[in-house]
Coordinates of C-alpha atoms in Angstrom, one line a residue:
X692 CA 0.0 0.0 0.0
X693 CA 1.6 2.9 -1.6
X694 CA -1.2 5.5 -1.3
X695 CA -4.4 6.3 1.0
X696 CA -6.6 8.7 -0.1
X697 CA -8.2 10.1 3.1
X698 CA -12.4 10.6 2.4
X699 CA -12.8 13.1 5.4
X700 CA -11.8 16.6 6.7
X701 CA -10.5 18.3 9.7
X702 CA -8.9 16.5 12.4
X703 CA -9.1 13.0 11.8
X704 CA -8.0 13.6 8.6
X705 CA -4.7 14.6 10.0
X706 CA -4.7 12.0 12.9
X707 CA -4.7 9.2 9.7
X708 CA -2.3 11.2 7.9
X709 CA 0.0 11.5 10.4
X710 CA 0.5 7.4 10.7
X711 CA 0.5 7.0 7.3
X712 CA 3.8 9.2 6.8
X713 CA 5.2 7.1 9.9
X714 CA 4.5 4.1 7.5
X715 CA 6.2 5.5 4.5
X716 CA 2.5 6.1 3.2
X717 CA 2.3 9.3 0.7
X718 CA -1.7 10.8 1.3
X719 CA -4.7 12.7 -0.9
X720 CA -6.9 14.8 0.9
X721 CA -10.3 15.6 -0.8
X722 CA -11.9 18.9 0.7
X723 CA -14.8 21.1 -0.2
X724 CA -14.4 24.7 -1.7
X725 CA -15.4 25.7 2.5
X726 CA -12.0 23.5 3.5
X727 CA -10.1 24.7 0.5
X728 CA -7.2 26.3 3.1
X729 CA -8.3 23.7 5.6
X730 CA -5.1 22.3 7.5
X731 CA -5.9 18.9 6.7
X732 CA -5.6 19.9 2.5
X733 CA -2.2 21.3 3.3
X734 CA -0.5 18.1 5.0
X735 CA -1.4 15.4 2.9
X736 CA 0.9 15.0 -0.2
X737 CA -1.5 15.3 -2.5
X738 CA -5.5 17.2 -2.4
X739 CA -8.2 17.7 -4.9
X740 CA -11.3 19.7 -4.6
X741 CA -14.3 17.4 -4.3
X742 CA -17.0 19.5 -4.4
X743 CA -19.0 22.6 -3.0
X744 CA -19.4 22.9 0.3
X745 CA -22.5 20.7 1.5
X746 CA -21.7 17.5 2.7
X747 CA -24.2 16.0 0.3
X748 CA -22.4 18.0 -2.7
X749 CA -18.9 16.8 -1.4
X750 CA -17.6 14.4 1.3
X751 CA -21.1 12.0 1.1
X752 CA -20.5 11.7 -2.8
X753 CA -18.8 8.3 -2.9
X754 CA -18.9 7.7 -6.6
X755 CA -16.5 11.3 -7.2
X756 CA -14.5 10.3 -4.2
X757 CA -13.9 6.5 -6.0
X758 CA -13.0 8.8 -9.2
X759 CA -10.3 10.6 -7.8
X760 CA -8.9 7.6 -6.2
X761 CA -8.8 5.9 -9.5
X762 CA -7.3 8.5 -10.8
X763 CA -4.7 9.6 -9.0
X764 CA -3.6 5.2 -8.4
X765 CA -4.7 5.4 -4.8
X766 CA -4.3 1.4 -3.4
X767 CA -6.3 2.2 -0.1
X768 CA -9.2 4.8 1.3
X769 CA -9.7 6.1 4.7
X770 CA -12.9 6.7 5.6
X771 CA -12.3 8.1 9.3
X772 CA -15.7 8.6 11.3
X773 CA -19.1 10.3 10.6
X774 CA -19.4 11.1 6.6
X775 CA -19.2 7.4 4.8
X776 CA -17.2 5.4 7.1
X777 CA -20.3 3.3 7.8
X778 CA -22.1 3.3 4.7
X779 CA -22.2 -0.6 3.1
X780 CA -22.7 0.8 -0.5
X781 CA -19.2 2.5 -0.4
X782 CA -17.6 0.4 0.8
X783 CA -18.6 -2.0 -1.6
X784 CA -18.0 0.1 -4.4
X785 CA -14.8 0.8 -2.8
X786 CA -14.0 -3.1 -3.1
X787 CA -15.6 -3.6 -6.5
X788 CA -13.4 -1.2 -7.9
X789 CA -9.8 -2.5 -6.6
X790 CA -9.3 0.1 -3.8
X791 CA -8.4 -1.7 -0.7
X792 CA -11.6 -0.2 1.9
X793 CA -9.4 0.1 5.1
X794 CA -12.5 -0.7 7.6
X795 CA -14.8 -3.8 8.1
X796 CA -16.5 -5.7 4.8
X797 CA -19.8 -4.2 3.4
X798 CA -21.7 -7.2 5.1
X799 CA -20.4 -6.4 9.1
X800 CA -21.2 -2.6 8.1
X801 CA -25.0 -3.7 7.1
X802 CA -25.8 -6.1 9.8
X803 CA -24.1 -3.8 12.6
X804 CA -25.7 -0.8 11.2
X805 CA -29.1 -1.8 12.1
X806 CA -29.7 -2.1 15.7
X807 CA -31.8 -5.0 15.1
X808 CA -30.2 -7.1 12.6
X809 CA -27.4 -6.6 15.1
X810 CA -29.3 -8.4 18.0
X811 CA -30.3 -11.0 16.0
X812 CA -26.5 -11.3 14.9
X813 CA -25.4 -11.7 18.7
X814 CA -28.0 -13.7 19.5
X815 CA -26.3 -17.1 19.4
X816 CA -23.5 -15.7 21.5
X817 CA -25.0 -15.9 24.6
X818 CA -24.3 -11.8 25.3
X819 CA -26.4 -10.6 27.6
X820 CA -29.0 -8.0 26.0
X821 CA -31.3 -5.5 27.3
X822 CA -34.9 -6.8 28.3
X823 CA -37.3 -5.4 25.3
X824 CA -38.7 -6.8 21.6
X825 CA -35.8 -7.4 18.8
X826 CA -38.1 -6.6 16.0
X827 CA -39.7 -3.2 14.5
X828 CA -42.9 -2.2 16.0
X829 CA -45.3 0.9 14.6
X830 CA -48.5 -0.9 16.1
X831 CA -49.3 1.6 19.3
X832 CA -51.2 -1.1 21.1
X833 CA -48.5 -3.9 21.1
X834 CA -46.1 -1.5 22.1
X835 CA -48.5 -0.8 25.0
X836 CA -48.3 -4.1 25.9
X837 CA -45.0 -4.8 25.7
X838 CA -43.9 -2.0 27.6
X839 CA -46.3 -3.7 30.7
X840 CA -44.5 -7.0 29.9
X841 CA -41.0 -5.0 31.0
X842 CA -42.1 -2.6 33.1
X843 CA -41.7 1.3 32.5
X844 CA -39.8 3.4 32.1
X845 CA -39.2 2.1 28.5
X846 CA -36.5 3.4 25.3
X847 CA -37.7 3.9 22.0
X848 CA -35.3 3.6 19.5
X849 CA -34.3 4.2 15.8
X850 CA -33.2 0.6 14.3
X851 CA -30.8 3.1 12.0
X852 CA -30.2 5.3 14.5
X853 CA -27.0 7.4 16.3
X854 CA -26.5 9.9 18.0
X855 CA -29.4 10.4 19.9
X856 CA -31.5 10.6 17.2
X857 CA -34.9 8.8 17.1
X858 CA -34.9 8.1 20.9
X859 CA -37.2 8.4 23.3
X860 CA -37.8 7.7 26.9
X861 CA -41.2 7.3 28.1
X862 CA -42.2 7.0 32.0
X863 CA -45.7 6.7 32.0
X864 CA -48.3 4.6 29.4
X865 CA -49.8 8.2 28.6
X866 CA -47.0 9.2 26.9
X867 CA -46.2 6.4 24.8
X868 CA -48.5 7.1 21.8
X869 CA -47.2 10.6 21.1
X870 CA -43.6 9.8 21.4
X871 CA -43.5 7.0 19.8
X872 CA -45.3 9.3 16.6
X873 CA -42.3 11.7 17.1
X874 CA -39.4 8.8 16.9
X875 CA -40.9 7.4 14.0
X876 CA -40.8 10.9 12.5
X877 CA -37.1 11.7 13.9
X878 CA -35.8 8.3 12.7
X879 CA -37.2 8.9 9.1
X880 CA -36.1 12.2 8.7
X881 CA -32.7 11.2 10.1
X882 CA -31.9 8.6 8.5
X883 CA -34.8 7.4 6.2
X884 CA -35.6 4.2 8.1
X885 CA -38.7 5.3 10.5
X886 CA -38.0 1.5 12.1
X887 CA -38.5 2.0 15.9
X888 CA -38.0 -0.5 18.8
X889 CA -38.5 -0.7 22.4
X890 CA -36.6 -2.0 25.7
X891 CA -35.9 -1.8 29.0
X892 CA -34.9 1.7 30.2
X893 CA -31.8 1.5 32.4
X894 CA -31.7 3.6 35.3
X895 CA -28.2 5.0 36.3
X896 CA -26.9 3.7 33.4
X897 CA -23.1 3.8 32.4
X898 CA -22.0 3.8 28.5
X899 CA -18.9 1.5 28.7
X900 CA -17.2 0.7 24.9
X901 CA -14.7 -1.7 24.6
X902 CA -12.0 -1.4 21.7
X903 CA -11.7 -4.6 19.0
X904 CA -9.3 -5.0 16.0
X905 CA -9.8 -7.8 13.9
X906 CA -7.5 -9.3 11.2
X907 CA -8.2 -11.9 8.0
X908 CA -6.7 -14.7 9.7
X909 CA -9.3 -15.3 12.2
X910 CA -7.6 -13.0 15.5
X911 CA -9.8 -10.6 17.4
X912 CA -8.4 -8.8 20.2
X913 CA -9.8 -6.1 22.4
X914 CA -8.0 -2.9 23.5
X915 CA -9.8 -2.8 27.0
X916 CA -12.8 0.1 27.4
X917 CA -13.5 3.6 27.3
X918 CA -16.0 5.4 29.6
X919 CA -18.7 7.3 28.0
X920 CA -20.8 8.3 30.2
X921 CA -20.5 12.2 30.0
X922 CA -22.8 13.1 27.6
X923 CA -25.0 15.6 26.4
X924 CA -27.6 15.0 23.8
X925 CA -26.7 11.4 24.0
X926 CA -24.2 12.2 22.2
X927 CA -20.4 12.0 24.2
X928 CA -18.2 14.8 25.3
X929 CA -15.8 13.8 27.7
X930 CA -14.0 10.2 27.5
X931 CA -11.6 8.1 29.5
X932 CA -9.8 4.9 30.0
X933 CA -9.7 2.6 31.7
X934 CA -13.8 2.9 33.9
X935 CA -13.2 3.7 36.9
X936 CA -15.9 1.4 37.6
X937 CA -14.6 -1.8 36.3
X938 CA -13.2 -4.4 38.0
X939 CA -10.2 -6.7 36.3
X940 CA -12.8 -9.5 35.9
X941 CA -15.9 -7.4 34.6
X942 CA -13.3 -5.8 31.9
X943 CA -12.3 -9.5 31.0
X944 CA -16.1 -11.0 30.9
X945 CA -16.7 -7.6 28.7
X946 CA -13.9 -7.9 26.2
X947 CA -14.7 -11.6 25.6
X948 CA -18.5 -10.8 24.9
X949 CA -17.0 -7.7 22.8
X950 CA -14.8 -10.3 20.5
X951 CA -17.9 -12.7 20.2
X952 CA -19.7 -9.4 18.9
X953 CA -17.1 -8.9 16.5
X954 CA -17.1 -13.3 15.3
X955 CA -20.8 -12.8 14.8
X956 CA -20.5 -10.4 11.6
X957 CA -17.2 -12.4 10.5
X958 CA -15.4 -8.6 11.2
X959 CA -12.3 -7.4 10.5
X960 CA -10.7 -3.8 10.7
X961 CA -11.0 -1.6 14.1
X962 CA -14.5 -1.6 15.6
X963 CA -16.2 -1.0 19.1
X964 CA -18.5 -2.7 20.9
X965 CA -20.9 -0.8 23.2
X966 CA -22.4 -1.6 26.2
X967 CA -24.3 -0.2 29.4
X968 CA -23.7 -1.3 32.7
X969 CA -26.7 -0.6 35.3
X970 CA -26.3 0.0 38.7
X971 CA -25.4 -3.1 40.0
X972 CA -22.6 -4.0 37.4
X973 CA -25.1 -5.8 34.8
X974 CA -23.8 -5.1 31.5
X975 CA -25.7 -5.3 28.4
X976 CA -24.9 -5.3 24.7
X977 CA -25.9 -1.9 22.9
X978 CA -24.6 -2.1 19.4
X979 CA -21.4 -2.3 17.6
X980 CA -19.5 0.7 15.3
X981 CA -18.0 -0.1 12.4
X982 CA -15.4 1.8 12.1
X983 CA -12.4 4.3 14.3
X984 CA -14.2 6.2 16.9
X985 CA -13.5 9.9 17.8
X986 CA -12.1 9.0 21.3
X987 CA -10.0 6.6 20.0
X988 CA -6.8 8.5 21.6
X989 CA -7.4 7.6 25.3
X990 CA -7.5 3.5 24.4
X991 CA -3.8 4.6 22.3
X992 CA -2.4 6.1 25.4
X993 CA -2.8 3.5 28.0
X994 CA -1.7 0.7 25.2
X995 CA 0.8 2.0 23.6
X996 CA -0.7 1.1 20.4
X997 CA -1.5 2.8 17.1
X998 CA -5.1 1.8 16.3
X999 CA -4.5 3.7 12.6
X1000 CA -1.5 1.4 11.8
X1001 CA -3.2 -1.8 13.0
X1002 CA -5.8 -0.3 10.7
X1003 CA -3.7 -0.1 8.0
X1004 CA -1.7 -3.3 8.2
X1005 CA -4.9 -5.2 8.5
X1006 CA -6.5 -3.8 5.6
X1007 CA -3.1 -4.9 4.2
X1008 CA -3.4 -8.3 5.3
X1009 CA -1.1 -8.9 8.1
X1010 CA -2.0 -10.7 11.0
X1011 CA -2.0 -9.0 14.3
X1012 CA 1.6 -9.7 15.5
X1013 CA 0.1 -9.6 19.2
X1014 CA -1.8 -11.8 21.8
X1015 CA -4.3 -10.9 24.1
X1016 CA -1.9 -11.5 26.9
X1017 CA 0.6 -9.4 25.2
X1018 CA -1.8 -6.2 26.0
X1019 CA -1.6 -4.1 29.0
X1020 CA -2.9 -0.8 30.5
X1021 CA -0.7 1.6 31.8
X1022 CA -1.5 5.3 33.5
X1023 CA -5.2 7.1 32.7
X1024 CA -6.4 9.0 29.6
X1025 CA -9.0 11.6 29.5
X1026 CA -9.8 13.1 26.5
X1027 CA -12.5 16.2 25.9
X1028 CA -14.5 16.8 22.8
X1029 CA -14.1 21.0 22.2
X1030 CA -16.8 21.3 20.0
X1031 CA -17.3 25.1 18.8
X1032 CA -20.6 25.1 20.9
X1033 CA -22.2 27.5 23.3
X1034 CA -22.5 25.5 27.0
X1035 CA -24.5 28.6 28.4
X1036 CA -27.0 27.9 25.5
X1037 CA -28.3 24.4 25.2
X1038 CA -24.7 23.3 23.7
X1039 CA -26.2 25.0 20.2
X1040 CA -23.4 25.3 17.6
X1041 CA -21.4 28.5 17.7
X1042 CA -20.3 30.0 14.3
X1043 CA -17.4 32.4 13.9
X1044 CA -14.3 33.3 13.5
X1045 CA -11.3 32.4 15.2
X1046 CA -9.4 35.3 16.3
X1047 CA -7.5 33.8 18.6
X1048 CA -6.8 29.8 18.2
X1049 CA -3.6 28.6 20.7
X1050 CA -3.1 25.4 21.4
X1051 CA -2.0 23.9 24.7
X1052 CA 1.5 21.8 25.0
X1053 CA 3.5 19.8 27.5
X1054 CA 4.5 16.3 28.7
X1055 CA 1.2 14.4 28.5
X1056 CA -1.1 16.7 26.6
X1057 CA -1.6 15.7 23.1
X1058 CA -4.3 17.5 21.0
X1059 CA -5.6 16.3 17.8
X1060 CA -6.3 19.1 15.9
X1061 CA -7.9 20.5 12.5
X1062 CA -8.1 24.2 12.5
X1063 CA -5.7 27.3 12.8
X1064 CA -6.0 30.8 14.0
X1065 CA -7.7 33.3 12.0
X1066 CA -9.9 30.3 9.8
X1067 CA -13.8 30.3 10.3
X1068 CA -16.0 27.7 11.4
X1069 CA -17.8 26.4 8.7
X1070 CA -21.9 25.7 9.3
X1071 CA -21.9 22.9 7.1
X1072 CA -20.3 20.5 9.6
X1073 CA -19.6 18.9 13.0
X1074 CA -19.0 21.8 15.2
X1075 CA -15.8 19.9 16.7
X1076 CA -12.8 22.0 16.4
X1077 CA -10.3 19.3 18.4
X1078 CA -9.5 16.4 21.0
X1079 CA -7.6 17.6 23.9
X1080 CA -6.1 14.4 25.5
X1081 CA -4.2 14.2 28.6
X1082 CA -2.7 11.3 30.1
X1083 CA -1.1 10.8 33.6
X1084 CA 0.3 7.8 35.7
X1085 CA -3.2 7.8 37.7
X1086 CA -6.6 9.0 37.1
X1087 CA -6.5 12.2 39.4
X1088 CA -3.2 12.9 37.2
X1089 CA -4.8 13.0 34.1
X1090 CA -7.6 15.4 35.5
X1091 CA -5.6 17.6 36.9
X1092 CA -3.4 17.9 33.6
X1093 CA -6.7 18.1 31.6
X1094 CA -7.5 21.4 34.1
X1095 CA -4.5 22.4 33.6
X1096 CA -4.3 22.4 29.6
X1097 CA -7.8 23.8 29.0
X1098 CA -6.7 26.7 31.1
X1099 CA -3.8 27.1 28.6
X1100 CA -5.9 26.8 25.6
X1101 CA -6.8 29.7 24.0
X1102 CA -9.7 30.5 21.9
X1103 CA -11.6 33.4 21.0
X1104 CA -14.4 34.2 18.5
X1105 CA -16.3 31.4 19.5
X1106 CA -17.7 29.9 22.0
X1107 CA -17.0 26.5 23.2
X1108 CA -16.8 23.5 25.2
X1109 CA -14.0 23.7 26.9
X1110 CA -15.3 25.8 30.1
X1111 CA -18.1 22.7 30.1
X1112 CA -14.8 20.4 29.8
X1113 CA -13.2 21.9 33.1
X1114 CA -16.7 22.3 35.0
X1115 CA -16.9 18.0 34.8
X1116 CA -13.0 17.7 36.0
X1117 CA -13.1 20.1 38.8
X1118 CA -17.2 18.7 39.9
X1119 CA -16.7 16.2 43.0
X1120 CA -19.3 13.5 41.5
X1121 CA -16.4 13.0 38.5
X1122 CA -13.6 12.9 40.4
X1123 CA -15.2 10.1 42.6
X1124 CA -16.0 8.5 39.9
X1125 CA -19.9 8.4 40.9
X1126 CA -21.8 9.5 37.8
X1127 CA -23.2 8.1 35.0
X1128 CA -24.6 8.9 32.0
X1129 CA -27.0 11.5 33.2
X1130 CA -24.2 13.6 34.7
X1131 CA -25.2 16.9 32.7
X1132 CA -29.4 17.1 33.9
X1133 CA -28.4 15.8 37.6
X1134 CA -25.5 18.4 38.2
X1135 CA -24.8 20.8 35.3
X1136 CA -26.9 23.8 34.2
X1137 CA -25.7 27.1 32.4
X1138 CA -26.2 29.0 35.9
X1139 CA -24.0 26.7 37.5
X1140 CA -21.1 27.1 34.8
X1141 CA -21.7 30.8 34.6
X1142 CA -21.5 31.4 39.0
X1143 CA -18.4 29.2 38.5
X1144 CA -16.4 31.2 36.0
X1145 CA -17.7 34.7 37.9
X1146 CA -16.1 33.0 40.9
X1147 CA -12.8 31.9 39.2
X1148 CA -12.7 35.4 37.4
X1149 CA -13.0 37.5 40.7
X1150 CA -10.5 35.5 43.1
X1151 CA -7.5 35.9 39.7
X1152 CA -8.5 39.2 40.2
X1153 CA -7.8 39.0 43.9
X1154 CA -4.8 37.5 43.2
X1155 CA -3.5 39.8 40.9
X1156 CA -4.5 43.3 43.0
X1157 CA -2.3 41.3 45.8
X1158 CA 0.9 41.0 43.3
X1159 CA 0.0 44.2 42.5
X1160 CA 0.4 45.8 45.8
X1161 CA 3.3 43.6 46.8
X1162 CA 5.2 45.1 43.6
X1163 CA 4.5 48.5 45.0
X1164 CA 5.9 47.7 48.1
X1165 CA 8.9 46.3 47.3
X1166 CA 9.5 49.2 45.0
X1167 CA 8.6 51.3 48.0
X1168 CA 11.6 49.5 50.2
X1169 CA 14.9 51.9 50.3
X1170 CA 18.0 50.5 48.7

């Protein structure tokens, strides 16, 4: 593999890049005209213009991306996460056309991107699942009855769904008819399938995922887990490994289920197997994403390994050159999402320029970045400007670092996560390690974040009015 065309933008983009170089790998970048001085278009070795600046127009059109890559003699494409990176069809067409698609086959993608076909897939495993009806449901009465059967509250859920989309949890009977009409709606709209389920809702749940990486000759390993559980939207903002919920023999019982997930869709490539644990340490099987995920980082850290080269040599056809017993973890990873989003206002996407864009550095920060000072944010796209990472021998370490770096990172212009990002490290819930995944309705609120920063801004100012006058008076003393 002489040559990886990269099929997405910003700071992934570079992430793959970056281990492809390593490998002696040269790299296209395709960008819209909004990316056109995008960072990611100036580090690969090669970048063409893919179209205008909608996603639909650009980095969703498979059939110009498989054009380019013919064209310029590209042996392998990178699909990253989010845009195509779990659509079947292009990865097929990726395969049918002699490019080497460096993720799962088009058959794990399908099964594993239904919700449903992926219970059924696991079925045979003996993974324990959450208590609710494998099988689409639009009749109001049966799901009335069901939902008895199991006891409310229940989930409704999008068979295609992500991301919080097409979800619902209902509490009372009452409620069921009118929000089961609205996740239909959200799950067609979102993603054209309006195929809705229901189960069990968990209460206090945890969202623990647990790394895999399979090769062609029949080895699946897992990486150990990430927690999840700080999320807002269902969708996650601050990640970690290792839990600091799990015990050595619940992290064993969950990667083994994890590589029996991965068996049942005959996988290969990086993939992650989710799961919630309850209160009492039950875990259950969630669903399974096909491809690198965006906190990928933390699960690097306490390994020592580089998922994108495993990637890479997979997709090549090597065979994992490593045992299960071979893998270790070392020290504590934290990693924060700083999306360009306004914490004081529902988390709603902030859109502007940045003025002022400095990154933090220092022994055990690492930022995966895909802007630079003075560049806009474009509205066409996930709002995330970066991953800060920090890692430290122990889990308080690697908080305190992560304190420590958002201070140092500078951004003005837009508003953004990372005052939400230092608000979870410094809350006492966190650092116990008592939360789950309602973290943000139970503790956080605008008011909350706002009274904190006033608080913070008034004692620096304290602080520095005493430096102040201590100058003075050491200026003041005779020689």
């Amino acid at each position: 593999m002489k040559k990886i065309l990269v099929a997405n933008r910003g700071e992934i983009a570079i992430r793959v890049m970056k281990t492809a170089k390593k490998m002696g790998i040269k790299t296209v970048a395709i960008y819209s005209t909004a990316d056109r001085n995008a960072p990611h278009v100036k580090f690969a070795d090669e970048a063409v213009c893919i179209g205008e600046a909608p996603s639909s127009e650009s980095y969703l059109r498979g059939d110009k991306i498989i054009e380019v890559a013919k064209n310029l003699h590209v042996d392998g494409i990178h699909p990253g996460y989010g845009f195509l990176s779990e659509n079947a069809d292009f990865a097929e067409l990726t395969e049918k056309n002699n490019i080497v698609f460096i993720g799962p086959r088009s058959k794990a993608i399908k099964i594993m991107g239904s919700k449903l076909a992926a219970k059924e897939a696991v079925k045979a495993y003996n993974i324990p699942m959450v208590p609710g009806i494998d099988e689409a449901i639009t009749d109001v009465e049966k799901a009335k009855s069901i939902a008895r059967e199991i006891g409310f509250p229940i989930l409704i859920k999008a068979s295609a769904g992500g991301g919080g989309k097409g979800m619902r949890v209902v509490e009372k009977e009452s409620d069921l008819e009118s929000q089961m009409t609205r996740a239909i709606s959200e799950a067609t709209s979102a993603f054209g399938d309006g195929s809705v389920f229901i189960e069990k809702y968990v209460t206090s749940p945890r969202h623990i995922e647990i790394q895999i990486m399979a090769d062609s000759h029949n080895n699946i390993l897992h990486f150990f887990e990430r927690e999840c559980s700080i999320q807002r939207r269902h969708q996650k903002v601050v990640e970690e490994a290792p839990s600091a919920v799990l015990s050595p023999e619940l992290r064993t019982k969950m990667g083994e289920a994890a590589v029996k997930v991965a068996r049942s869709c005959d996988y290969l490539g990086a993939g992650t197997v989710e799961f919630l644990i309850d209160a009492d340490h039950n875990f259950y099987f969630l669903e399974m994403n096909t491809r690198l995920q965006v906190e990928h980082p933390v699960t690097e850290l306490i390994t020592g390994i580089d998922l994108v080269e495993l990637q890479i040599k997979v997709a090549r056809g090597e065979a994992l050159d490593m045992n299960q017993e071979d893998l270790n973890i070392e020290g504590h990873a934290l990693e924060l999402r700083v999306y360009a989003e306004d914490p004081l206002n529902d988390f709603l996407p902030s859109v502007g320029n940045l003025s002022t864009y400095k990154l933090p550095v220092g022994e055990g920060i690492r930022v995966d970045n895909g802007f630079e000072e003075g560049m806009d944010i474009p509205i066409y796209y996930d709002p995330m400007l970066s991953k800060l990472i920090t890692y430290g021998a122990t889990r308080e370490e690697a908080i305190q670092l992560m304190i420590k770096a958002i201070e140092n990172y500078q951004v003005e212009g837009v508003q953004t996560t990372l005052a939400f990002g230092k608000f979870v490290c410094e809350h006492e819930a966190f650092c116990s390690g008592n939360f789950d995944t309602h973290f943000v309705k139970n503790f956080y609120s605008p008011e909350a974040l706002q009274q904190k920063t006033e608080n913070e801004g008034k004692i620096a100012s304290l602080i520095a009015l005493k430096q102040y006058l201590n100058d003075q008076k050491l200026l003041r003393l005779p020689n």
